[in-house]
Coordinates of C-alpha atoms in Angstrom, one line a residue:
M1 CA -62.5 -39.2 -89.6
K2 CA -61.8 -39.0 -85.9
K3 CA -61.7 -42.2 -84.0
I4 CA -64.1 -42.5 -81.0
F5 CA -63.5 -45.0 -78.2
N6 CA -65.2 -45.6 -74.9
I7 CA -62.9 -45.0 -71.9
L8 CA -62.0 -48.4 -70.4
I9 CA -60.8 -48.6 -66.8
V10 CA -59.3 -51.9 -65.6
S11 CA -57.9 -52.5 -62.1
V12 CA -55.1 -55.0 -61.7
L13 CA -53.3 -55.9 -58.4
L14 CA -49.6 -56.5 -58.7
L15 CA -47.7 -58.2 -55.8
S16 CA -44.4 -58.5 -57.6
A17 CA -42.7 -58.1 -61.0
C18 CA -44.3 -60.6 -63.3
T19 CA -45.8 -61.3 -66.7
L20 CA -49.4 -59.9 -66.8
T21 CA -52.4 -61.7 -68.2
V22 CA -54.7 -58.8 -69.3
P23 CA -56.5 -58.1 -72.5
A24 CA -54.4 -56.4 -75.1
L25 CA -55.6 -52.8 -75.7
F26 CA -55.4 -51.4 -79.2
G27 CA -52.8 -53.9 -80.2
V28 CA -50.6 -53.1 -77.1
S29 CA -50.0 -55.8 -74.5
I30 CA -48.3 -55.4 -71.1
V31 CA -45.4 -57.8 -70.5
K32 CA -44.4 -57.0 -66.9
V33 CA -44.1 -54.2 -64.3
E34 CA -41.1 -54.0 -62.0
Y35 CA -39.1 -51.6 -59.8
Q36 CA -35.9 -50.2 -61.3
D37 CA -34.9 -48.7 -57.9
L38 CA -36.7 -47.5 -54.7
E39 CA -38.8 -44.9 -56.6
N40 CA -39.0 -45.8 -60.3
L41 CA -41.2 -48.4 -62.0
A42 CA -40.6 -49.8 -65.5
V43 CA -43.6 -51.0 -67.6
Y44 CA -42.7 -53.3 -70.5
L45 CA -45.1 -53.0 -73.4
R46 CA -45.2 -55.0 -76.6
N47 CA -46.9 -53.4 -79.7
A48 CA -48.9 -55.0 -82.5
G49 CA -49.6 -51.8 -84.3
D50 CA -48.6 -48.1 -84.5
G51 CA -50.1 -44.7 -83.7
Y52 CA -50.4 -45.0 -80.0
T53 CA -48.8 -43.1 -77.1
V54 CA -48.6 -44.4 -73.5
K55 CA -48.1 -42.4 -70.3
I56 CA -47.3 -43.8 -66.9
G57 CA -48.7 -41.7 -64.0
D58 CA -48.4 -37.9 -63.9
T59 CA -44.6 -37.8 -63.7
A60 CA -43.7 -40.4 -66.3
L61 CA -42.2 -39.8 -69.7
D62 CA -44.5 -40.2 -72.7
C63 CA -43.7 -43.4 -74.6
S64 CA -44.7 -43.5 -78.3
F65 CA -44.9 -46.6 -80.6
D66 CA -44.4 -44.3 -83.6
Q67 CA -40.6 -44.1 -82.9
D68 CA -38.9 -46.5 -85.3
D69 CA -41.8 -49.0 -85.1
Q70 CA -40.1 -50.6 -82.0
D71 CA -41.6 -53.9 -81.0
L72 CA -40.9 -53.6 -77.3
L73 CA -41.3 -50.3 -75.4
V74 CA -40.1 -49.7 -71.8
C75 CA -41.8 -46.8 -70.1
I76 CA -40.3 -45.5 -66.8
G77 CA -42.4 -43.8 -64.2
G78 CA -41.1 -42.1 -61.0
G79 CA -42.2 -41.4 -57.5
F80 CA -44.1 -44.6 -56.8
E81 CA -44.2 -46.6 -53.6
P82 CA -45.6 -50.1 -53.0
G83 CA -49.4 -50.0 -52.5
E84 CA -49.9 -46.8 -54.4
D85 CA -52.1 -46.5 -57.5
L86 CA -50.3 -46.7 -60.8
V87 CA -52.3 -45.4 -63.8
I88 CA -51.3 -46.3 -67.4
K89 CA -53.1 -44.1 -70.0
F90 CA -53.4 -44.9 -73.7
F91 CA -53.8 -42.2 -76.3
D92 CA -54.0 -42.3 -80.1
D93 CA -52.4 -39.6 -82.3
E94 CA -55.7 -38.0 -83.2
N95 CA -57.3 -37.9 -79.7
G96 CA -55.2 -35.1 -78.1
D97 CA -55.1 -35.2 -74.3
K98 CA -58.1 -37.4 -73.8
P99 CA -57.0 -40.9 -73.0
L100 CA -58.6 -43.8 -74.9
A101 CA -58.3 -46.1 -71.9
E102 CA -56.7 -46.3 -68.5
L103 CA -55.3 -49.3 -66.6
T104 CA -55.1 -48.8 -62.8
F105 CA -52.6 -51.0 -60.8
V106 CA -51.6 -51.2 -57.2
A107 CA -47.8 -50.6 -57.3
P108 CA -46.0 -53.9 -56.5
D109 CA -43.9 -54.7 -53.5
Y110 CA -40.2 -53.9 -53.7
P111 CA -38.1 -56.9 -54.8
A112 CA -36.0 -58.5 -52.0
E113 CA -32.8 -56.8 -53.1
L114 CA -34.4 -53.3 -52.9
Q115 CA -36.4 -53.6 -49.6
D116 CA -35.2 -51.3 -46.9
T117 CA -37.0 -52.3 -43.6
D118 CA -35.4 -49.6 -41.4
D119 CA -35.7 -46.9 -44.1
D120 CA -32.1 -45.8 -43.7
G121 CA -31.3 -45.7 -47.5
V122 CA -29.4 -49.0 -47.4
P123 CA -31.2 -52.0 -48.9
N124 CA -31.7 -55.0 -46.7
A125 CA -29.4 -57.0 -49.0
E126 CA -26.5 -54.7 -48.1
D127 CA -27.6 -53.7 -44.5
L128 CA -26.1 -55.8 -41.8
C129 CA -28.5 -54.2 -39.3
P130 CA -31.7 -54.2 -41.4
T131 CA -34.0 -53.1 -38.5
D132 CA -31.7 -50.4 -37.1
S133 CA -32.0 -47.2 -39.0
R134 CA -28.9 -45.8 -37.3
K135 CA -26.5 -48.5 -38.4
S136 CA -25.8 -50.6 -41.4
A137 CA -23.1 -52.7 -39.7
P138 CA -23.0 -54.0 -36.1
G139 CA -19.9 -52.2 -35.0
V140 CA -18.6 -52.9 -31.5
C141 CA -22.0 -52.8 -29.7
G142 CA -24.1 -54.7 -32.2
C143 CA -27.3 -53.8 -34.0
G144 CA -29.8 -51.8 -32.0
L145 CA -27.1 -50.1 -29.8
P146 CA -25.1 -47.0 -30.9
D147 CA -21.3 -47.2 -30.7
T148 CA -21.3 -43.9 -28.7
D149 CA -18.1 -43.1 -26.8
S150 CA -19.2 -40.3 -24.4
D151 CA -15.8 -39.8 -22.7
G152 CA -13.7 -40.2 -25.9
D153 CA -11.4 -42.9 -24.4
G154 CA -11.7 -45.3 -27.4
T155 CA -14.1 -47.7 -25.6
P156 CA -17.8 -47.3 -26.5
N157 CA -20.3 -46.8 -23.7
C158 CA -21.7 -50.4 -24.2
E159 CA -18.3 -51.8 -23.0
D160 CA -17.2 -48.9 -20.7
A161 CA -18.1 -49.3 -17.0
Y162 CA -17.3 -45.6 -16.7
P163 CA -18.7 -43.9 -19.8
E164 CA -18.2 -40.4 -18.5
D165 CA -14.6 -41.0 -17.2
P166 CA -11.9 -41.2 -19.9
T167 CA -9.3 -42.5 -17.4
K168 CA -11.3 -45.7 -16.5
T169 CA -13.1 -48.4 -18.5
K170 CA -13.4 -51.4 -16.2
S171 CA -15.0 -51.7 -12.8
E172 CA -12.8 -52.3 -9.9
P173 CA -14.0 -54.8 -7.3
S174 CA -15.6 -53.4 -4.2
E175 CA -13.8 -53.4 -0.9
D176 CA -16.1 -56.2 0.3
E177 CA -15.5 -58.3 -2.9
E178 CA -11.7 -57.8 -2.6
T179 CA -11.9 -58.9 1.1
E180 CA -13.8 -62.1 0.3
K181 CA -11.6 -63.1 -2.7
D182 CA -9.9 -66.5 -2.3
T183 CA -7.6 -67.1 -5.2
D184 CA -6.3 -70.5 -4.2
E185 CA -9.7 -71.7 -2.8
D186 CA -8.2 -72.9 0.5
G187 CA -10.9 -71.3 2.6
T188 CA -8.8 -68.4 3.7
P189 CA -9.5 -65.1 1.9
D190 CA -6.6 -63.4 0.2
S191 CA -6.7 -60.5 2.6
Q192 CA -5.6 -63.0 5.4
D193 CA -3.6 -65.5 3.2
Q194 CA 0.1 -64.7 2.9
C195 CA 0.3 -67.5 0.2
S196 CA -2.8 -66.6 -1.7
E197 CA -1.8 -68.8 -4.7
D198 CA -0.8 -71.9 -2.6
P199 CA -3.8 -73.9 -1.4
E200 CA -1.5 -75.9 1.0
K201 CA -0.1 -72.9 2.9
T202 CA -1.4 -69.6 4.4
E203 CA 2.1 -68.5 5.6
P204 CA 5.5 -68.8 3.7
G205 CA 7.2 -70.8 6.5
E206 CA 10.8 -71.8 6.0
C207 CA 10.6 -72.8 2.4
G208 CA 8.3 -70.1 1.1
C209 CA 5.0 -70.2 -0.7
G210 CA 4.7 -73.0 -3.2
T211 CA 7.2 -75.3 -1.4
P212 CA 6.0 -77.5 1.5
D213 CA 7.9 -77.3 4.8
A214 CA 8.4 -81.2 4.8
D215 CA 11.1 -82.9 6.9
G216 CA 11.5 -86.4 5.3
D217 CA 14.2 -87.6 7.7
E218 CA 12.6 -86.0 10.7
D219 CA 15.8 -84.5 11.9
G220 CA 14.3 -81.0 12.5
I221 CA 15.7 -79.6 9.3
V222 CA 13.1 -79.0 6.6
D223 CA 14.0 -80.7 3.3
C224 CA 14.4 -77.4 1.4
N225 CA 17.3 -76.6 3.7
D226 CA 18.6 -80.1 4.3
R227 CA 21.5 -81.2 2.1
C228 CA 20.8 -84.8 3.2
P229 CA 16.9 -84.9 3.4
S230 CA 16.9 -88.7 3.7
I231 CA 19.6 -89.0 6.4
A232 CA 18.9 -87.7 9.9
Y233 CA 21.2 -85.0 11.2
E234 CA 21.0 -86.3 14.8
D235 CA 24.2 -85.3 16.6
K236 CA 24.2 -81.8 15.1
I237 CA 28.0 -82.1 14.5
G238 CA 28.8 -81.6 10.8
D239 CA 26.6 -82.8 8.0
P240 CA 27.2 -86.4 6.8
C241 CA 26.4 -85.3 3.2
D242 CA 28.8 -82.4 3.1
K243 CA 32.0 -82.8 1.0
D244 CA 34.6 -80.3 -0.2
E245 CA 36.1 -81.9 -3.3
D246 CA 38.3 -78.8 -4.3
N247 CA 39.3 -78.1 -0.7
D248 CA 38.4 -74.4 -1.0
G249 CA 36.6 -74.3 2.3
V250 CA 33.1 -74.3 0.8
F251 CA 31.1 -77.6 1.1
D252 CA 30.1 -79.0 -2.3
G253 CA 26.4 -78.4 -1.5
A254 CA 26.9 -74.7 -1.4
D255 CA 29.8 -74.6 -4.0
Q256 CA 28.7 -73.9 -7.6
C257 CA 32.2 -74.9 -8.7
P258 CA 32.9 -77.9 -6.5
Y259 CA 36.0 -78.9 -8.6
D260 CA 37.5 -75.3 -9.0
P261 CA 39.5 -74.4 -5.9
F262 CA 39.6 -70.7 -7.1
K263 CA 35.8 -70.2 -7.4
F264 CA 32.6 -71.2 -5.6
K265 CA 30.3 -69.2 -8.0
A266 CA 30.3 -69.6 -11.7
G267 CA 30.4 -65.9 -12.4
Y268 CA 30.5 -64.6 -16.0
C269 CA 33.2 -67.0 -17.2
G270 CA 32.0 -70.2 -15.6
C271 CA 33.8 -72.8 -13.5
G272 CA 37.4 -73.4 -14.4
K273 CA 37.9 -70.0 -16.0
P274 CA 39.1 -67.0 -14.0
E275 CA 37.2 -63.7 -13.9
T276 CA 40.3 -61.8 -14.9
D277 CA 39.7 -58.3 -16.4
T278 CA 43.1 -57.2 -17.8
D279 CA 42.0 -53.8 -19.2
K280 CA 39.7 -53.2 -16.2
D281 CA 36.8 -52.1 -18.4
G282 CA 34.2 -54.1 -16.4
T283 CA 34.1 -56.9 -18.9
P284 CA 36.1 -60.0 -18.0
D285 CA 38.7 -61.3 -20.5
C286 CA 36.5 -64.4 -21.2
K287 CA 33.8 -62.1 -22.7
D288 CA 36.1 -59.3 -24.0
L289 CA 37.4 -59.7 -27.6
C290 CA 39.8 -56.8 -26.9
P291 CA 41.0 -57.7 -23.4
E292 CA 43.8 -55.1 -23.4
N293 CA 41.8 -52.1 -24.8
P294 CA 39.5 -50.6 -22.1
E295 CA 37.7 -48.7 -24.9
K296 CA 36.5 -51.7 -26.9
I297 CA 35.1 -55.2 -26.3
K298 CA 34.8 -56.0 -30.0
P299 CA 37.5 -55.5 -32.7
G300 CA 35.5 -53.7 -35.3
E301 CA 37.0 -53.2 -38.8
S302 CA 40.3 -51.8 -37.6
G303 CA 40.7 -54.5 -34.9
C304 CA 41.3 -53.9 -31.2
D305 CA 43.6 -50.8 -31.6
D306 CA 42.4 -47.2 -31.4
E307 CA 42.7 -46.4 -35.1
C308 CA 38.9 -46.6 -35.4
S309 CA 38.3 -43.2 -34.0
V310 CA 36.6 -41.4 -36.9
D311 CA 32.9 -40.7 -36.5
T312 CA 31.7 -38.9 -39.7
D313 CA 28.1 -38.5 -38.7
E314 CA 28.9 -37.7 -35.0
D315 CA 26.3 -40.2 -33.8
G316 CA 28.6 -41.8 -31.2
T317 CA 29.4 -44.9 -33.2
P318 CA 32.8 -44.9 -35.0
D319 CA 32.7 -45.3 -38.8
C320 CA 34.4 -48.7 -38.5
E321 CA 31.4 -50.0 -36.6
D322 CA 28.7 -47.8 -38.3
C323 CA 27.0 -49.3 -41.3
C324 CA 25.6 -45.9 -42.1
P325 CA 28.6 -43.7 -41.3
E326 CA 27.0 -40.6 -42.9
D327 CA 23.5 -41.0 -41.4
E328 CA 23.4 -39.7 -37.8
N329 CA 20.1 -41.3 -37.2
K330 CA 21.1 -44.9 -38.2
I331 CA 23.9 -47.3 -37.7
K332 CA 22.3 -50.1 -39.8
P333 CA 20.5 -49.7 -43.1
G334 CA 17.3 -51.4 -41.9
Y335 CA 14.5 -51.8 -44.4
C336 CA 14.9 -48.4 -46.0
G337 CA 18.6 -48.0 -46.3
C338 CA 21.0 -45.4 -45.0
G339 CA 19.7 -41.8 -45.3
E340 CA 16.1 -42.9 -45.3
P341 CA 14.2 -42.9 -42.0
E342 CA 12.3 -46.0 -40.9
T343 CA 9.1 -44.0 -40.6
N344 CA 6.0 -46.1 -40.1
S345 CA 3.0 -43.7 -40.5
D346 CA 0.3 -46.3 -40.0
E347 CA 2.2 -48.1 -37.2
D348 CA 2.0 -51.6 -38.8
K349 CA 4.9 -54.0 -39.3
Y350 CA 6.2 -52.2 -42.4
P351 CA 8.0 -48.9 -42.7
D352 CA 6.7 -46.4 -45.3
C353 CA 9.5 -47.1 -47.7
I354 CA 8.2 -50.6 -48.4
D355 CA 4.6 -50.1 -47.5
E356 CA 2.5 -49.2 -50.5
C357 CA -0.4 -48.4 -48.1
D358 CA 1.6 -46.3 -45.6
F359 CA -1.6 -44.8 -44.1
D360 CA -3.5 -48.1 -43.9
S361 CA -2.4 -50.3 -41.0
D362 CA -4.3 -53.3 -42.3
K363 CA -2.6 -53.4 -45.7
K364 CA 0.9 -53.4 -47.2
H365 CA -0.2 -53.6 -50.9
P366 CA -3.3 -52.0 -52.5
G367 CA -4.7 -55.4 -53.6
F368 CA -7.9 -55.3 -55.7
C369 CA -9.6 -52.6 -53.6
G370 CA -6.8 -50.1 -53.0
C371 CA -5.4 -48.6 -49.8
G372 CA -8.0 -47.8 -47.2
E373 CA -10.5 -50.3 -48.6
P374 CA -10.6 -53.8 -47.0
E375 CA -10.5 -56.8 -49.3
T376 CA -13.8 -58.1 -47.9
D377 CA -15.3 -61.1 -49.8
T378 CA -18.8 -61.4 -48.4
D379 CA -19.9 -64.4 -50.5
G380 CA -16.5 -66.1 -50.4
D381 CA -16.2 -66.5 -54.2
G382 CA -12.6 -65.2 -54.4
K383 CA -13.6 -61.8 -55.6
P384 CA -13.6 -59.0 -53.0
D385 CA -16.8 -56.9 -52.7
C386 CA -15.1 -53.9 -54.2
V387 CA -14.9 -55.6 -57.7
D388 CA -17.8 -58.0 -57.2
E389 CA -21.0 -56.6 -58.6
C390 CA -22.9 -59.5 -56.9
P391 CA -21.2 -59.5 -53.5
F392 CA -23.9 -61.7 -51.9
N393 CA -24.0 -64.4 -54.7
P394 CA -20.9 -66.7 -54.8
E395 CA -22.0 -67.9 -58.2
K396 CA -21.8 -64.5 -60.0
I397 CA -19.6 -61.5 -60.0
E398 CA -21.7 -59.6 -62.6
P399 CA -25.5 -59.2 -62.7
G400 CA -25.7 -60.3 -66.3
L401 CA -29.1 -60.0 -67.9
C402 CA -30.8 -62.1 -65.2
G403 CA -29.6 -60.1 -62.1
C404 CA -27.5 -61.1 -59.1
G405 CA -30.1 -63.5 -57.7
C406 CA -30.7 -65.5 -60.9
P407 CA -28.3 -67.9 -62.7
E408 CA -27.4 -67.4 -66.4
T409 CA -28.8 -70.6 -68.0
D410 CA -26.4 -72.5 -70.3
G411 CA -27.2 -71.7 -74.0
C412 CA -29.0 -68.5 -73.2
T413 CA -28.0 -65.3 -71.5
E414 CA -31.3 -65.5 -69.6
P415 CA -33.5 -68.5 -68.6
D416 CA -35.3 -70.2 -71.5
G417 CA -37.6 -72.8 -70.1
D418 CA -39.1 -74.1 -73.4
G419 CA -35.8 -73.9 -75.3
D420 CA -37.1 -71.8 -78.2
L421 CA -34.2 -69.3 -77.9
I422 CA -36.6 -66.7 -76.7
C423 CA -35.7 -66.0 -73.1
D424 CA -38.4 -66.4 -70.5
C425 CA -38.4 -62.7 -69.4
W426 CA -39.7 -61.8 -73.0
D427 CA -41.5 -65.1 -73.8
E428 CA -45.3 -64.8 -73.5
C429 CA -45.5 -68.6 -73.8
P430 CA -42.5 -69.6 -71.6
T431 CA -43.5 -73.3 -71.4
E432 CA -44.4 -73.8 -75.1
E433 CA -41.9 -73.6 -77.9
G434 CA -42.8 -70.7 -80.2
I435 CA -41.4 -68.3 -82.7
P436 CA -40.3 -64.6 -82.3
I437 CA -43.1 -63.0 -84.4
Y438 CA -45.7 -64.5 -82.0
Y439 CA -43.6 -63.4 -78.9
G440 CA -42.5 -66.9 -78.1
C441 CA -46.0 -68.5 -78.7
P442 CA -46.6 -71.3 -81.3
G443 CA -48.8 -69.0 -83.4
P444 CA -52.0 -69.9 -85.2
I445 CA -52.6 -73.5 -86.3

């Protein structure tokens, strides 16, 4: 005999994914409704009998409790947005296309991890510019401003004083500003100050900018030129401080080598050593390790003679001094060795031969994320984002069963508030200890 039921319409307002308290229909109870992603809703149903089919909206798949007598049925419906009506229809096997009952819901809000305020396709949880639909990261100019570079000079318009001129990026001071500039703050603008960085002088004087023209002994000779700045040079005949210890005709005050009668300047070799250049190669003997060979100033492998004349690679460096005698491009092995160029494709500190990421200037080794991918660790948990499935939660690197925002409670892979080993997300009595056959409730007394 065909079953006859009155059509029941129930309206329920859902603000977020949660356990529902509604009358069970035909032995079927609704556990919760939640978004799977930005379009698809999942409805969790628990069955107390068989012979019923459930349909979620017009685009949803049919869900039947006749399949293997499953206790929990998850029905997925697509194309929903928060605030839209969501209709759940119940059918029995004998009633064809006419539903026995309908439940009408208002689709819940997106959970925080799926909300996308600027509707740019990047959820707020991953969007560093959640209110700027053009950007998901601040870039150079920050959120709300595009990083446009109109003149292609590498400086975005937001920092380019000349956004249409690729040859200029910074503003030059106006002629009036340049005229009024006073670097040393002495009251005289730089345009009129010959000592613009010396607040004590506006002209070099005898001692130059930065050195005062003081005359400590008041003899008319400024201290910077006075060999005896504390003894007055009154009679102008000779200088009481001048001596010539080496009797070379140059007073000691002007003699860099006051005890060397052959030199009054140190030269290359220093005081006490002659500037002799025996081989006349332009390098004095004191600096020339081959003072009698004008072709060499260092011995090389063959010494100072001319036997080291072979240059196999014709690079201008004889083999005896060439650590890469068969490589015309190198005289030292460098990092890569002879015969291997020191090419540095990404212009970092490491040549390609030892750079595992030779086209990534920020990395030498692939690391966890590989070349071209930064080792960013947003939540600072020691796992870079590229291998961290929960990059904004330092306590988790995998969602687990509870998701990135929820901890995995000890003793249960999901939270179990009443400790009855039935996790809260499936427990219809999450605060009372119960048994599985009553869905976590104590059961009849």
